[in-house]
Amino acid sequence: EAQVTQNPRYLITVTGKKLTVTCSQNMNHEYMSWYRQDPGLGLRQIYYSMNVEVTDKGDVPEGYKVSRKEKRNFPLILESPSPNQTSLYFCASSLTNSYGSYEQYFGPGTRLTVT
Amino acid sequence: GQQVMQIPQYQHVQEGEDFTTYCNSSTTLSNIQWYKQRPGGHPVFLIQLVKSGEVKKQKRLTFQFGEAKKNSSLHITATQTTDVGTYFCAGGLTNFGNEKLTFGTGTRLTIIP
């Protein structure tokens, strides 16, 4: 089954404790992206990657790191989480066409709480 | 930076009424995508528009991309309870082969049976 998986689905952690949210897709997609969703703010792009070893900042990259060593995986790293990073996080992947990304498939989401 | 504004933020309609959400970008877009998110779910792709003035239809849904490629709309005719959810537009800005995607804040549609 074609899908994007994220782990963990729920996480409660404390300020300053490094954490990684994994994202994996089995559709051989070039484009992968991380978003955070907060009430009233919609989805905001954190980082995106057009292909292996190619990553770029989205609109809200501060406090986050990513890597794209393999095509299927795109982990999101919070080196020192803070309470303002409490949010619902989505990973997404897509093919690309001449206009950019196309039909993003979203993972189920990771609800992160930082106390 | 690029901003994508979406209105209205909320819309409550009687079942059978029409619904429209509008999206405006501060910059010219390479493409615009529309997504639907059901309560508690993840966004699901609806459509991509790439050409100036493009209009696409999917059953009761009509999508438009403005002539200047800076605005877009989604219109639903004769809403049904299955249309409940939040509708997001996402504007693509391509620069040297990299694409940054900026989502609007979404329009939450509720249906009164």
Short mmCIF file of N, CA and C in Angstrom, two decimals, chain A:
data_model
loop_
_atom_site.label_atom_id
_atom_site.label_comp_id
_atom_site.label_asym_id
_atom_site.label_seq_id
_atom_site.Cartn_x
_atom_site.Cartn_y
_atom_site.Cartn_z
N GLU A 1 0.85 -1.19 0.00
CA GLU A 1 0.00 0.00 0.00
C GLU A 1 0.89 1.24 0.00
N ALA A 2 0.59 2.17 -0.92
CA ALA A 2 1.34 3.42 -0.99
C ALA A 2 1.04 4.27 0.23
N GLN A 3 2.08 4.69 0.93
CA GLN A 3 1.81 5.46 2.13
C GLN A 3 3.03 6.23 2.61
N VAL A 4 2.74 7.20 3.48
CA VAL A 4 3.76 7.95 4.21
C VAL A 4 3.56 7.61 5.68
N THR A 5 4.60 7.15 6.33
CA THR A 5 4.50 6.79 7.74
C THR A 5 5.33 7.74 8.59
N GLN A 6 4.82 8.05 9.75
CA GLN A 6 5.50 8.91 10.69
C GLN A 6 5.54 8.22 12.05
N ASN A 7 6.65 8.40 12.74
CA ASN A 7 6.75 7.88 14.10
C ASN A 7 7.58 8.83 14.96
N PRO A 8 7.15 9.05 16.23
CA PRO A 8 5.93 8.49 16.82
C PRO A 8 4.70 9.28 16.39
N ARG A 9 3.54 8.79 16.70
CA ARG A 9 2.30 9.52 16.41
C ARG A 9 1.99 10.54 17.50
N TYR A 10 2.40 10.23 18.71
CA TYR A 10 2.20 11.15 19.83
C TYR A 10 3.48 11.16 20.65
N LEU A 11 3.84 12.35 21.13
CA LEU A 11 5.05 12.46 21.94
C LEU A 11 4.90 13.63 22.90
N ILE A 12 5.14 13.33 24.17
CA ILE A 12 5.22 14.38 25.20
C ILE A 12 6.65 14.37 25.70
N THR A 13 7.30 15.52 25.66
CA THR A 13 8.69 15.60 26.07
C THR A 13 8.92 16.87 26.87
N VAL A 14 10.14 17.03 27.32
CA VAL A 14 10.48 18.21 28.13
C VAL A 14 11.41 19.13 27.36
N THR A 15 11.42 20.36 27.74
CA THR A 15 12.27 21.37 27.11
C THR A 15 13.72 20.92 27.09
N GLY A 16 14.35 21.04 25.92
CA GLY A 16 15.77 20.77 25.81
C GLY A 16 16.17 19.34 25.50
N LYS A 17 15.24 18.41 25.52
CA LYS A 17 15.59 17.01 25.27
C LYS A 17 15.45 16.69 23.78
N LYS A 18 16.59 16.45 23.15
CA LYS A 18 16.61 16.22 21.69
C LYS A 18 15.67 15.11 21.27
N LEU A 19 14.99 15.32 20.15
CA LEU A 19 14.10 14.28 19.65
C LEU A 19 14.11 14.26 18.12
N THR A 20 13.76 13.10 17.59
CA THR A 20 13.67 12.92 16.14
C THR A 20 12.31 12.32 15.80
N VAL A 21 11.66 12.90 14.82
CA VAL A 21 10.42 12.33 14.28
C VAL A 21 10.77 11.75 12.91
N THR A 22 10.51 10.48 12.75
CA THR A 22 10.87 9.84 11.48
C THR A 22 9.74 9.94 10.47
N CYS A 23 10.13 9.96 9.21
CA CYS A 23 9.17 9.98 8.10
C CYS A 23 9.70 9.08 7.00
N SER A 24 8.86 8.22 6.50
CA SER A 24 9.27 7.31 5.44
C SER A 24 8.15 7.16 4.43
N GLN A 25 8.54 7.11 3.14
CA GLN A 25 7.53 6.90 2.08
C GLN A 25 8.00 5.78 1.17
N ASN A 26 7.01 5.04 0.64
CA ASN A 26 7.33 3.87 -0.19
C ASN A 26 6.91 4.06 -1.65
N MET A 27 6.83 5.33 -2.08
CA MET A 27 6.33 5.62 -3.42
C MET A 27 7.42 6.14 -4.36
N ASN A 28 8.67 6.10 -3.91
CA ASN A 28 9.79 6.58 -4.71
C ASN A 28 9.65 8.06 -5.10
N HIS A 29 9.07 8.83 -4.21
CA HIS A 29 8.87 10.24 -4.49
C HIS A 29 10.15 11.04 -4.30
N GLU A 30 10.33 12.04 -5.19
CA GLU A 30 11.52 12.90 -5.06
C GLU A 30 11.33 13.94 -3.96
N TYR A 31 10.13 14.53 -3.92
CA TYR A 31 9.88 15.68 -3.05
C TYR A 31 9.35 15.22 -1.71
N MET A 32 9.96 15.71 -0.63
CA MET A 32 9.46 15.46 0.71
C MET A 32 9.48 16.76 1.50
N SER A 33 8.58 16.85 2.47
CA SER A 33 8.43 18.12 3.16
C SER A 33 7.89 17.89 4.56
N TRP A 34 8.21 18.81 5.46
CA TRP A 34 7.65 18.80 6.81
C TRP A 34 6.84 20.07 7.02
N TYR A 35 5.68 19.91 7.68
CA TYR A 35 4.81 21.02 8.01
C TYR A 35 4.45 20.94 9.49
N ARG A 36 4.14 22.11 10.05
CA ARG A 36 3.50 22.13 11.34
C ARG A 36 2.15 22.81 11.20
N GLN A 37 1.18 22.31 11.95
CA GLN A 37 -0.17 22.86 11.87
C GLN A 37 -0.59 23.35 13.24
N ASP A 38 -0.92 24.62 13.30
CA ASP A 38 -1.37 25.25 14.54
C ASP A 38 -2.70 25.93 14.28
N PRO A 39 -3.59 25.94 15.29
CA PRO A 39 -4.93 26.53 15.10
C PRO A 39 -4.85 27.96 14.59
N GLY A 40 -5.60 28.23 13.55
CA GLY A 40 -5.66 29.58 12.99
C GLY A 40 -4.50 29.95 12.08
N LEU A 41 -3.49 29.10 12.03
CA LEU A 41 -2.30 29.41 11.21
C LEU A 41 -2.16 28.48 10.01
N GLY A 42 -3.01 27.51 9.89
CA GLY A 42 -2.92 26.60 8.75
C GLY A 42 -1.69 25.72 8.82
N LEU A 43 -1.21 25.31 7.66
CA LEU A 43 -0.02 24.47 7.56
C LEU A 43 1.15 25.35 7.17
N ARG A 44 2.22 25.27 7.92
CA ARG A 44 3.40 26.07 7.60
C ARG A 44 4.56 25.13 7.32
N GLN A 45 5.22 25.38 6.21
CA GLN A 45 6.30 24.50 5.77
C GLN A 45 7.55 24.77 6.57
N ILE A 46 8.15 23.71 7.08
CA ILE A 46 9.36 23.85 7.91
C ILE A 46 10.61 23.69 7.04
N TYR A 47 10.73 22.55 6.39
CA TYR A 47 11.80 22.25 5.46
C TYR A 47 11.23 21.41 4.33
N TYR A 48 11.92 21.45 3.20
CA TYR A 48 11.55 20.58 2.11
C TYR A 48 12.80 20.06 1.42
N SER A 49 12.61 19.01 0.64
CA SER A 49 13.73 18.39 -0.04
C SER A 49 13.28 17.96 -1.43
N MET A 50 13.99 18.44 -2.43
CA MET A 50 13.65 18.08 -3.81
C MET A 50 14.21 16.71 -4.20
N ASN A 51 15.26 16.27 -3.49
CA ASN A 51 15.84 14.95 -3.77
C ASN A 51 16.90 14.65 -2.72
N VAL A 52 17.53 13.51 -2.83
CA VAL A 52 18.56 13.10 -1.87
C VAL A 52 19.65 14.17 -1.78
N GLU A 53 20.02 14.50 -0.54
CA GLU A 53 21.07 15.46 -0.24
C GLU A 53 20.72 16.90 -0.65
N VAL A 54 19.47 17.15 -1.01
CA VAL A 54 19.03 18.50 -1.36
C VAL A 54 17.91 18.92 -0.43
N THR A 55 18.20 19.84 0.48
CA THR A 55 17.16 20.33 1.39
C THR A 55 17.16 21.85 1.39
N ASP A 56 16.03 22.43 1.75
CA ASP A 56 15.95 23.88 1.79
C ASP A 56 14.92 24.30 2.83
N LYS A 57 15.10 25.54 3.30
CA LYS A 57 14.23 26.04 4.36
C LYS A 57 12.86 26.41 3.80
N GLY A 58 11.84 26.12 4.62
CA GLY A 58 10.51 26.60 4.32
C GLY A 58 10.27 27.92 5.02
N ASP A 59 9.05 28.13 5.49
CA ASP A 59 8.71 29.39 6.11
C ASP A 59 9.08 29.48 7.59
N VAL A 60 9.17 28.34 8.28
CA VAL A 60 9.43 28.36 9.72
C VAL A 60 10.50 27.34 10.11
N PRO A 61 11.75 27.50 9.63
CA PRO A 61 12.78 26.48 9.87
C PRO A 61 13.49 26.58 11.22
N GLU A 62 13.31 27.71 11.93
CA GLU A 62 14.10 27.93 13.15
C GLU A 62 13.80 26.87 14.19
N GLY A 63 14.86 26.27 14.74
CA GLY A 63 14.71 25.27 15.79
C GLY A 63 14.59 23.85 15.27
N TYR A 64 14.65 23.67 13.95
CA TYR A 64 14.50 22.35 13.34
C TYR A 64 15.69 22.05 12.43
N LYS A 65 15.97 20.76 12.30
CA LYS A 65 16.96 20.28 11.33
C LYS A 65 16.35 19.10 10.58
N VAL A 66 16.83 18.89 9.36
CA VAL A 66 16.41 17.73 8.57
C VAL A 66 17.62 17.15 7.87
N SER A 67 17.44 15.95 7.37
CA SER A 67 18.47 15.35 6.51
C SER A 67 17.77 14.46 5.49
N ARG A 68 18.41 14.29 4.34
CA ARG A 68 17.84 13.41 3.29
C ARG A 68 18.99 12.58 2.72
N LYS A 69 19.31 11.56 3.48
CA LYS A 69 20.42 10.67 3.06
C LYS A 69 19.92 9.58 2.13
N GLU A 70 18.64 9.23 2.27
CA GLU A 70 18.03 8.23 1.40
C GLU A 70 16.76 8.84 0.82
N LYS A 71 16.36 8.35 -0.33
CA LYS A 71 15.19 8.92 -0.98
C LYS A 71 13.93 8.71 -0.16
N ARG A 72 13.80 7.60 0.53
CA ARG A 72 12.56 7.27 1.20
C ARG A 72 12.40 7.92 2.57
N ASN A 73 13.49 8.38 3.19
CA ASN A 73 13.42 8.86 4.56
C ASN A 73 13.74 10.35 4.68
N PHE A 74 13.02 11.02 5.57
CA PHE A 74 13.22 12.46 5.76
C PHE A 74 12.93 12.79 7.22
N PRO A 75 13.88 12.50 8.12
CA PRO A 75 13.62 12.74 9.54
C PRO A 75 13.66 14.22 9.91
N LEU A 76 12.85 14.56 10.90
CA LEU A 76 12.81 15.92 11.45
C LEU A 76 13.44 15.87 12.84
N ILE A 77 14.43 16.73 13.06
CA ILE A 77 15.19 16.72 14.31
C ILE A 77 14.96 18.03 15.05
N LEU A 78 14.61 17.91 16.33
CA LEU A 78 14.53 19.06 17.21
C LEU A 78 15.66 18.91 18.22
N GLU A 79 16.71 19.72 18.04
CA GLU A 79 17.91 19.57 18.86
C GLU A 79 17.63 19.97 20.32
N SER A 80 16.87 21.02 20.51
CA SER A 80 16.57 21.50 21.85
C SER A 80 15.12 22.03 21.85
N PRO A 81 14.17 21.12 21.96
CA PRO A 81 12.76 21.52 21.84
C PRO A 81 12.35 22.56 22.89
N SER A 82 11.46 23.44 22.47
CA SER A 82 10.92 24.44 23.38
C SER A 82 9.38 24.37 23.32
N PRO A 83 8.70 24.90 24.34
CA PRO A 83 7.24 24.82 24.35
C PRO A 83 6.56 25.40 23.12
N ASN A 84 7.17 26.39 22.46
CA ASN A 84 6.53 26.96 21.26
C ASN A 84 6.61 26.03 20.05
N GLN A 85 7.26 24.88 20.23
CA GLN A 85 7.26 23.87 19.16
C GLN A 85 6.19 22.81 19.39
N THR A 86 5.39 23.00 20.41
CA THR A 86 4.22 22.15 20.60
C THR A 86 3.28 22.36 19.43
N SER A 87 2.97 21.28 18.71
CA SER A 87 2.21 21.42 17.48
C SER A 87 1.86 20.05 16.92
N LEU A 88 1.10 20.06 15.83
CA LEU A 88 0.83 18.85 15.05
C LEU A 88 1.71 18.91 13.82
N TYR A 89 2.52 17.88 13.63
CA TYR A 89 3.49 17.87 12.54
C TYR A 89 3.07 16.85 11.48
N PHE A 90 3.16 17.28 10.23
CA PHE A 90 2.88 16.41 9.10
C PHE A 90 4.09 16.32 8.19
N CYS A 91 4.38 15.10 7.77
CA CYS A 91 5.34 14.86 6.71
C CYS A 91 4.57 14.60 5.44
N ALA A 92 5.12 14.99 4.31
CA ALA A 92 4.44 14.76 3.03
C ALA A 92 5.46 14.44 1.96
N SER A 93 5.03 13.71 0.95
CA SER A 93 5.91 13.42 -0.18
C SER A 93 5.12 13.54 -1.48
N SER A 94 5.84 13.77 -2.57
CA SER A 94 5.16 13.85 -3.86
C SER A 94 6.14 13.61 -4.99
N LEU A 95 5.58 13.30 -6.13
CA LEU A 95 6.35 13.35 -7.36
C LEU A 95 6.53 14.81 -7.73
N THR A 96 7.33 15.07 -8.74
CA THR A 96 7.46 16.43 -9.25
C THR A 96 7.17 16.44 -10.74
N ASN A 97 6.63 17.56 -11.19
CA ASN A 97 6.47 17.76 -12.63
C ASN A 97 7.18 19.06 -12.98
N SER A 98 6.99 19.53 -14.16
CA SER A 98 7.73 20.73 -14.59
C SER A 98 7.32 21.97 -13.81
N TYR A 99 6.20 21.89 -13.05
CA TYR A 99 5.75 23.03 -12.28
C TYR A 99 6.14 22.93 -10.81
N GLY A 100 6.82 21.83 -10.44
CA GLY A 100 7.20 21.67 -9.05
C GLY A 100 6.61 20.41 -8.46
N SER A 101 6.24 20.48 -7.19
CA SER A 101 5.66 19.30 -6.55
C SER A 101 4.25 19.08 -7.08
N TYR A 102 3.78 17.88 -6.96
CA TYR A 102 2.46 17.52 -7.46
C TYR A 102 1.83 16.49 -6.56
N GLU A 103 0.60 16.72 -6.16
CA GLU A 103 -0.18 15.78 -5.36
C GLU A 103 0.61 15.27 -4.17
N GLN A 104 0.73 16.07 -3.17
CA GLN A 104 1.44 15.65 -1.97
C GLN A 104 0.60 14.63 -1.19
N TYR A 105 1.27 13.57 -0.76
CA TYR A 105 0.67 12.56 0.12
C TYR A 105 1.15 12.86 1.53
N PHE A 106 0.20 13.00 2.44
CA PHE A 106 0.54 13.35 3.81
C PHE A 106 0.55 12.12 4.71
N GLY A 107 1.45 12.13 5.68
CA GLY A 107 1.43 11.13 6.72
C GLY A 107 0.30 11.40 7.70
N PRO A 108 0.12 10.53 8.68
CA PRO A 108 -1.00 10.67 9.62
C PRO A 108 -0.81 11.77 10.65
N GLY A 109 0.39 12.30 10.77
CA GLY A 109 0.63 13.37 11.74
C GLY A 109 1.28 12.89 13.02
N THR A 110 2.05 13.78 13.62
CA THR A 110 2.67 13.53 14.93
C THR A 110 2.29 14.69 15.84
N ARG A 111 1.62 14.35 16.92
CA ARG A 111 1.24 15.41 17.87
C ARG A 111 2.31 15.49 18.94
N LEU A 112 3.00 16.63 18.96
CA LEU A 112 4.12 16.84 19.87
C LEU A 112 3.74 17.86 20.94
N THR A 113 4.01 17.51 22.18
CA THR A 113 3.83 18.44 23.30
C THR A 113 5.16 18.58 24.01
N VAL A 114 5.62 19.83 24.14
CA VAL A 114 6.87 20.12 24.85
C VAL A 114 6.53 20.89 26.12
N THR A 115 6.89 20.34 27.26
CA THR A 115 6.53 20.99 28.54
C THR A 115 7.75 21.67 29.16
#
